GROMACS .gro file of C-alpha atoms in nm:
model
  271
    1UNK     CA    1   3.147   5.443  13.968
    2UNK     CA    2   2.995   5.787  13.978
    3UNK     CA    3   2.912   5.751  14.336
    4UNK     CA    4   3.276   5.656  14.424
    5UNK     CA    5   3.392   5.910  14.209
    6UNK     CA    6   3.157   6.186  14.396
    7UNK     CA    7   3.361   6.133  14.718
    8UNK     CA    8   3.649   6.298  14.603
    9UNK     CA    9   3.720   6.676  14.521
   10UNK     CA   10   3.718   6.777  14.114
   11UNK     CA   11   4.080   6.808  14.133
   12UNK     CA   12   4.103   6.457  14.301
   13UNK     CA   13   3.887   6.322  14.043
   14UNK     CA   14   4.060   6.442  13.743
   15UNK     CA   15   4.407   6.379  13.878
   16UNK     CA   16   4.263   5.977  13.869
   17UNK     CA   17   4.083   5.978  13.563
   18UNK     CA   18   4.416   6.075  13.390
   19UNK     CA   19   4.616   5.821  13.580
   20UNK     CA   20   4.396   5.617  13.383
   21UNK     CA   21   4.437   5.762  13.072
   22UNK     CA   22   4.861   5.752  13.152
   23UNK     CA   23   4.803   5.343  13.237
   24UNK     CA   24   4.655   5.341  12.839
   25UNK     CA   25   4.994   5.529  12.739
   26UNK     CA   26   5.145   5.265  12.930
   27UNK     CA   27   4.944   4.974  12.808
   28UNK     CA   28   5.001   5.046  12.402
   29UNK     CA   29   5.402   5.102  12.502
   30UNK     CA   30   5.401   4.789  12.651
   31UNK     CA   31   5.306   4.577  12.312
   32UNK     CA   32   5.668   4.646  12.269
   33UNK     CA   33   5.728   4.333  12.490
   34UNK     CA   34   5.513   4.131  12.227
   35UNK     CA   35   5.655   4.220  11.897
   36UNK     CA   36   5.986   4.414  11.746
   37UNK     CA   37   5.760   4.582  11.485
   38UNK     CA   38   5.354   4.627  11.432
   39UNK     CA   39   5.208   4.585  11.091
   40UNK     CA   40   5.165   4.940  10.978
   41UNK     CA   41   4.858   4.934  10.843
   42UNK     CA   42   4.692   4.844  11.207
   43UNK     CA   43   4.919   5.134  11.313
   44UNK     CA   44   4.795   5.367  11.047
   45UNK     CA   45   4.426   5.253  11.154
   46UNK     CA   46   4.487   5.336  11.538
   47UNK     CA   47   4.629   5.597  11.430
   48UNK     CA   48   4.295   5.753  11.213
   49UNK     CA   49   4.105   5.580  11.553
   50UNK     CA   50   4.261   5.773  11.772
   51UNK     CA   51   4.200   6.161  11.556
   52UNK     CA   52   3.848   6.044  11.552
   53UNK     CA   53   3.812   5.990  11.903
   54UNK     CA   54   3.996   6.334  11.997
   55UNK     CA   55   3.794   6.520  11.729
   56UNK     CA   56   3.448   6.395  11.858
   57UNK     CA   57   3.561   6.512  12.231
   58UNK     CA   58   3.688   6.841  12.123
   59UNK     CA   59   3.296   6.871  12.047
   60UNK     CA   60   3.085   6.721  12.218
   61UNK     CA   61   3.262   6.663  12.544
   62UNK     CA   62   3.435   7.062  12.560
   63UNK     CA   63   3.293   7.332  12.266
   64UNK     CA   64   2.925   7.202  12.285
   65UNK     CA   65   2.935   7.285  12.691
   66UNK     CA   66   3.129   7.555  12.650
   67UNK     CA   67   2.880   7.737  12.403
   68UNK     CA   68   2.573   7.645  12.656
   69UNK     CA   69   2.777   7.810  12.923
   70UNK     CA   70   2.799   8.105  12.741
   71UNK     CA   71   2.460   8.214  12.648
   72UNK     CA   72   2.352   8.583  12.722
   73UNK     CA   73   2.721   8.691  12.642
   74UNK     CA   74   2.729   9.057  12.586
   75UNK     CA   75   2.952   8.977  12.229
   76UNK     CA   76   2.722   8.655  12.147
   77UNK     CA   77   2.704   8.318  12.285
   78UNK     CA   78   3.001   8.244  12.029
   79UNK     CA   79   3.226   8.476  12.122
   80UNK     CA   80   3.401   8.253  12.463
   81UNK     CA   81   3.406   7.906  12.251
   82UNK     CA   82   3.529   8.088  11.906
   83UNK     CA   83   3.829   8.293  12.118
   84UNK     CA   84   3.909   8.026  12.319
   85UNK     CA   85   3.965   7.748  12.057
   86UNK     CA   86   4.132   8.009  11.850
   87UNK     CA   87   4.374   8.067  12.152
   88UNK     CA   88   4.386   7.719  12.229
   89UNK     CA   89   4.538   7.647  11.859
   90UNK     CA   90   4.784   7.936  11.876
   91UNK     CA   91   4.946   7.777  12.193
   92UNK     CA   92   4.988   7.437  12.057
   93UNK     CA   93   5.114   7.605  11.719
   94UNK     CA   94   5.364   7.805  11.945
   95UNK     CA   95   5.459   7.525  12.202
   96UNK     CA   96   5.530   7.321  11.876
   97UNK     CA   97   5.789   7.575  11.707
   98UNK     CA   98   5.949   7.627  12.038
   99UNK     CA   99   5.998   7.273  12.188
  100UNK     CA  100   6.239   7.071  11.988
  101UNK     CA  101   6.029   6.731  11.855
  102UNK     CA  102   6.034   6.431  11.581
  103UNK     CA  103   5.751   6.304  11.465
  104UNK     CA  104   5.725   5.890  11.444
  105UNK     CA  105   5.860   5.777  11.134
  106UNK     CA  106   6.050   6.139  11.062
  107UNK     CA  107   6.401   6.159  10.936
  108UNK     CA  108   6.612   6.334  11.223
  109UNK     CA  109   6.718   6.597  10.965
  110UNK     CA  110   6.334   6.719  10.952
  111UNK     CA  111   6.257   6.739  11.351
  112UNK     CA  112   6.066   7.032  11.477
  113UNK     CA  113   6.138   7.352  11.703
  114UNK     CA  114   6.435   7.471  11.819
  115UNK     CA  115   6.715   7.203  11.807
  116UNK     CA  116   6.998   7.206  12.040
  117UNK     CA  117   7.352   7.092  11.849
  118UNK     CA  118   7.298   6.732  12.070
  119UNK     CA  119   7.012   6.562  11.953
  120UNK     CA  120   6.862   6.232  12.064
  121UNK     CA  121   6.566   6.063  11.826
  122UNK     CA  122   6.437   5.858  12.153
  123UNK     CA  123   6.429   6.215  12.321
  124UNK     CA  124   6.274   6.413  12.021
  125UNK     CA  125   5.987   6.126  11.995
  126UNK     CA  126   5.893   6.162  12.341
  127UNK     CA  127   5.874   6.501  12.345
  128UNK     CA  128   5.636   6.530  12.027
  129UNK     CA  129   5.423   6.273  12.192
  130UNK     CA  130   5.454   6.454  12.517
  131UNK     CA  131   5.352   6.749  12.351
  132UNK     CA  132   5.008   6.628  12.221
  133UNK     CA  133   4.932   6.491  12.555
  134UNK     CA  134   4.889   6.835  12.695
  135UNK     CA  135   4.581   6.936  12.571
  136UNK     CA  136   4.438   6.584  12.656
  137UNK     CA  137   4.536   6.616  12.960
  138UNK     CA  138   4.385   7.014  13.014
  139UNK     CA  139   4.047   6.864  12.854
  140UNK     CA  140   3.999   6.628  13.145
  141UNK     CA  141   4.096   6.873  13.425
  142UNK     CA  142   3.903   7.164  13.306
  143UNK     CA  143   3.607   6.919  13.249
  144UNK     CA  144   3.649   6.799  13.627
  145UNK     CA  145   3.724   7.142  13.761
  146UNK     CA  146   3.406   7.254  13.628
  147UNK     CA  147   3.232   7.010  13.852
  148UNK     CA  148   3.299   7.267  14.145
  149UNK     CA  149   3.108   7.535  13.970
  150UNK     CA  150   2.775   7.342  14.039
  151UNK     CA  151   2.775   7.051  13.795
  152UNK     CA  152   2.543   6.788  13.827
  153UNK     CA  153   2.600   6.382  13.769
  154UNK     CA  154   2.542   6.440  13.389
  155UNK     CA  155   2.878   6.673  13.444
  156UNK     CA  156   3.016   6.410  13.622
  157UNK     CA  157   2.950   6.108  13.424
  158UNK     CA  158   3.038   6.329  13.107
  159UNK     CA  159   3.390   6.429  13.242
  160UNK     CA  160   3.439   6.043  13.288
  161UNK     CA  161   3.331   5.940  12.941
  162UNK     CA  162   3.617   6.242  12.796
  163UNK     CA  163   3.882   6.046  13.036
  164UNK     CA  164   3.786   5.684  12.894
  165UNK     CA  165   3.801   5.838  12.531
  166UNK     CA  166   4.079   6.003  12.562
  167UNK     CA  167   4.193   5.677  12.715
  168UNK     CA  168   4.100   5.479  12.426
  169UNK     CA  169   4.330   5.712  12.220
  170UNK     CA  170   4.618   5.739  12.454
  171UNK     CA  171   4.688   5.338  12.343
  172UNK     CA  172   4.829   5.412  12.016
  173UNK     CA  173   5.008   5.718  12.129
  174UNK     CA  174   5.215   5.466  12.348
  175UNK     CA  175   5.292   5.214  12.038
  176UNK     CA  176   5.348   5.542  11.828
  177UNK     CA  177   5.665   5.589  12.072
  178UNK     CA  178   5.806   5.227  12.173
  179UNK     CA  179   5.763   5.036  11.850
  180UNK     CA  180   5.978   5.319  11.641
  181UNK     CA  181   6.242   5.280  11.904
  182UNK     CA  182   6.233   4.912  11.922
  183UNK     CA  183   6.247   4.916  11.512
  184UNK     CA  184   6.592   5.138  11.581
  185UNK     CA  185   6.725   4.873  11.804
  186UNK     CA  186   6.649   5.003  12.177
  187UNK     CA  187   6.553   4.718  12.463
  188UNK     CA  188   6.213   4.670  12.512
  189UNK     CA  189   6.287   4.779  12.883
  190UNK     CA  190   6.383   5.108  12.745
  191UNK     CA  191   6.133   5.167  12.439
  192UNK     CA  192   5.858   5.098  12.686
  193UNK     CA  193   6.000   5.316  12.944
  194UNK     CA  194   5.985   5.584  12.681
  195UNK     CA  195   5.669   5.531  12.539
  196UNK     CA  196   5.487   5.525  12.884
  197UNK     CA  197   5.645   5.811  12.970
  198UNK     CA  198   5.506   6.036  12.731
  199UNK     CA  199   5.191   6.029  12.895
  200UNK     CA  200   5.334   6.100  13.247
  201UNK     CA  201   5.229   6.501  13.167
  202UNK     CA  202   4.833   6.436  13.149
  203UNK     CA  203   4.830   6.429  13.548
  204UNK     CA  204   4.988   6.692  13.572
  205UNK     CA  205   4.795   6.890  13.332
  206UNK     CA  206   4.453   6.820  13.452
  207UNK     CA  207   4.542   6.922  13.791
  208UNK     CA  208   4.641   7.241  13.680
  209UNK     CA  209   4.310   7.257  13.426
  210UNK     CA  210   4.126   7.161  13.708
  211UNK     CA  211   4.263   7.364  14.006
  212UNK     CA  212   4.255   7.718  13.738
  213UNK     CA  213   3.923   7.647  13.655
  214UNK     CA  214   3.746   7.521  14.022
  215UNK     CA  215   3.825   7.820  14.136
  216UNK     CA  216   3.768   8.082  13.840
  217UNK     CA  217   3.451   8.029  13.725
  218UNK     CA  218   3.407   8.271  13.474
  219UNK     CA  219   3.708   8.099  13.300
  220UNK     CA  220   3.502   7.791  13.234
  221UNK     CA  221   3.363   7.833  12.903
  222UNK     CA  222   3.683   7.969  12.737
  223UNK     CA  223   3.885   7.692  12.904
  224UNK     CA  224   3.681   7.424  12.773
  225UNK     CA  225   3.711   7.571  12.411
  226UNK     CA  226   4.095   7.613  12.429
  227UNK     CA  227   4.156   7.249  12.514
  228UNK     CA  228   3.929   7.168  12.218
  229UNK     CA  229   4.146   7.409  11.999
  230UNK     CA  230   4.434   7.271  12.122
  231UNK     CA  231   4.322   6.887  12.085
  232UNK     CA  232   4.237   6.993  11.722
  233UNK     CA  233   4.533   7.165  11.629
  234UNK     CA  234   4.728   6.800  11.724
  235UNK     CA  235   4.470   6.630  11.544
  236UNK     CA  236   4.531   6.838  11.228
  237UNK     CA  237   4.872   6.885  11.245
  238UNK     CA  238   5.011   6.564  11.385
  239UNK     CA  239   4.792   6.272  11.391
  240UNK     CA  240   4.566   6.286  11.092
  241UNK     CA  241   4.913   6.341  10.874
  242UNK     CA  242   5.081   6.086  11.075
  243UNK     CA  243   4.797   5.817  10.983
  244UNK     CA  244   4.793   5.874  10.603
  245UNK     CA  245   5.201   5.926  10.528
  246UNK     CA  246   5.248   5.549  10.457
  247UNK     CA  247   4.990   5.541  10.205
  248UNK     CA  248   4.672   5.439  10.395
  249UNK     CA  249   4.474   5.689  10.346
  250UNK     CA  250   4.129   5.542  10.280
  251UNK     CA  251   4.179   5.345  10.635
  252UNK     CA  252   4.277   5.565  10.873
  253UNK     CA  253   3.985   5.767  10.694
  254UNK     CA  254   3.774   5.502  10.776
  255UNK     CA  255   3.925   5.427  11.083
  256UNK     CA  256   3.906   5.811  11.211
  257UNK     CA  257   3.519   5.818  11.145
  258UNK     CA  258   3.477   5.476  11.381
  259UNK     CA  259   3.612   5.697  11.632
  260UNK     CA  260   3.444   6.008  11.613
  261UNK     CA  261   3.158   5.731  11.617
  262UNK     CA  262   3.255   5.573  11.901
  263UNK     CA  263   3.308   5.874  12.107
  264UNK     CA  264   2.951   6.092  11.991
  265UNK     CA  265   2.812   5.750  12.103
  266UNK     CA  266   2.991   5.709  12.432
  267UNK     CA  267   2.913   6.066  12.518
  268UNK     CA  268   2.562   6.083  12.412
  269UNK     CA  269   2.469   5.754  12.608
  270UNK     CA  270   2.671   5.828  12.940
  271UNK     CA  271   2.690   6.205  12.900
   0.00000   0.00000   0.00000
């Protein structure tokens, strides 16, 4: 796989790794075929999975490189990974009081950002979906795009293993979307279209993570921090939250740290 991969240009590569991660959106949206509704507590678990997974990849996979890339700093070898997640979580914070948004299993009355006088719930869940996808999709690109600054096959096969856990965590995003609008009484044609769709933005955001940082190499170590700020601003604010609101709180705890094992041992072995 890494040799196949190697073929293609960094922006190539991370514009298929997160076509990938978008067919995972896709694949969890498309239990909506199966069932009308999906036991919450395996939700709430997937759920806790899923912040586990993003949490351990916000480290390993983007602040831990980013901090190696950044020794001899003139402020510190801190100074590009602490500014950059800090910058990284500001953005999210202000995308997410801008953009109008509903959490899953959110009264309309308590949606987020600026609401427009017409609102739709199928449209507000998207977008807060969509939203969180943004940063996921960032991580990958930057982590390709970094390839073209003279990264090795460790790079490589450590850019891959961030896709395939982000991936992983991108299949409950897609049930998060279609099963709440299947509950409400939407086709399945429709919920899934929905919940698949949410993930259409990763593409597009690792090309542009990947095309800023190919060619801007000092960029590199602050990029890769501000997609882990960002990822852990979502995880804080959205999913953790979002995993623990229906009163299953010791297993999505449970269920998070699986995760974040999962992930530190994917990226440690293949990494």
């Amino acid at each position: 796989m890494l040799d196949l991969f190697q073929n293609f240009s960094p922006i190539t590569q991370a514009f298929l790794a997160t076509l990938f991660t978008w067919g995972m959106t896709a694949l969890g949206a498309a239990l909506v075929f199966a069932t009308k509704t999906l036991n919450q507590r395996l939700l709430d678990s997937m759920l806790g999975f899923a912040g586990g997974v993003m949490i351990a990849a916000s480290y390993w996979s983007l602040l831990a490189p980013a901090i190696e890339m950044s020794e001899g700093h003139a402020i510190g070898d801190w100074f590009p990974a602490a500014s950059g997640f800090l910058l990284g979580g500001i953005f999210l914070w202000g995308i997410d009081k801008i953009l109008p948004h509903l959490h899953p299993n959110t009264p309309l009355g308590q949606a987020e950002g600026y609401q427009p006088k017409e609102r739709k719930r199928s449209t507000l869940l998207v977008l807060a979906i969509t939203l969180h996808n943004i940063p996921e999709g960032l991580a990958v690109g930057i982590a390709f795009g970094a390839l073209a600054n003279g990264g090795t096959e460790a790079s490589l096969a450590g850019a891959l293993t961030l896709a395939l856990g982000i991936g992983i965590q991108n299949f409950p995003e897609g049930v998060a979307v279609s099963m709440p609008l299947r509950g409400e009484g939407m086709s399945r044609r429709k919920s899934f279209f929905y919940g698949q769709f949410s993930g259409m933005v990763e593409p597009i955001a690792a090309v542009i993570g990947a095309f800023a940082v190919a060619f801007i190499e000092p960029l590199l170590p602050y990029a890769l921090s501000f997609a882990a700020g960002a990822m852990i601003f979502v995880v804080a604010e959205e999913v953790i939250p979002g995993s623990q609101e229906k009163g299953n709180k010791d297993l999505a705890s449970m269920s998070l740290m699986f995760g974040f094992v999962l992930m530190m041992i994917l990226d440690v072995a293949l990494g």
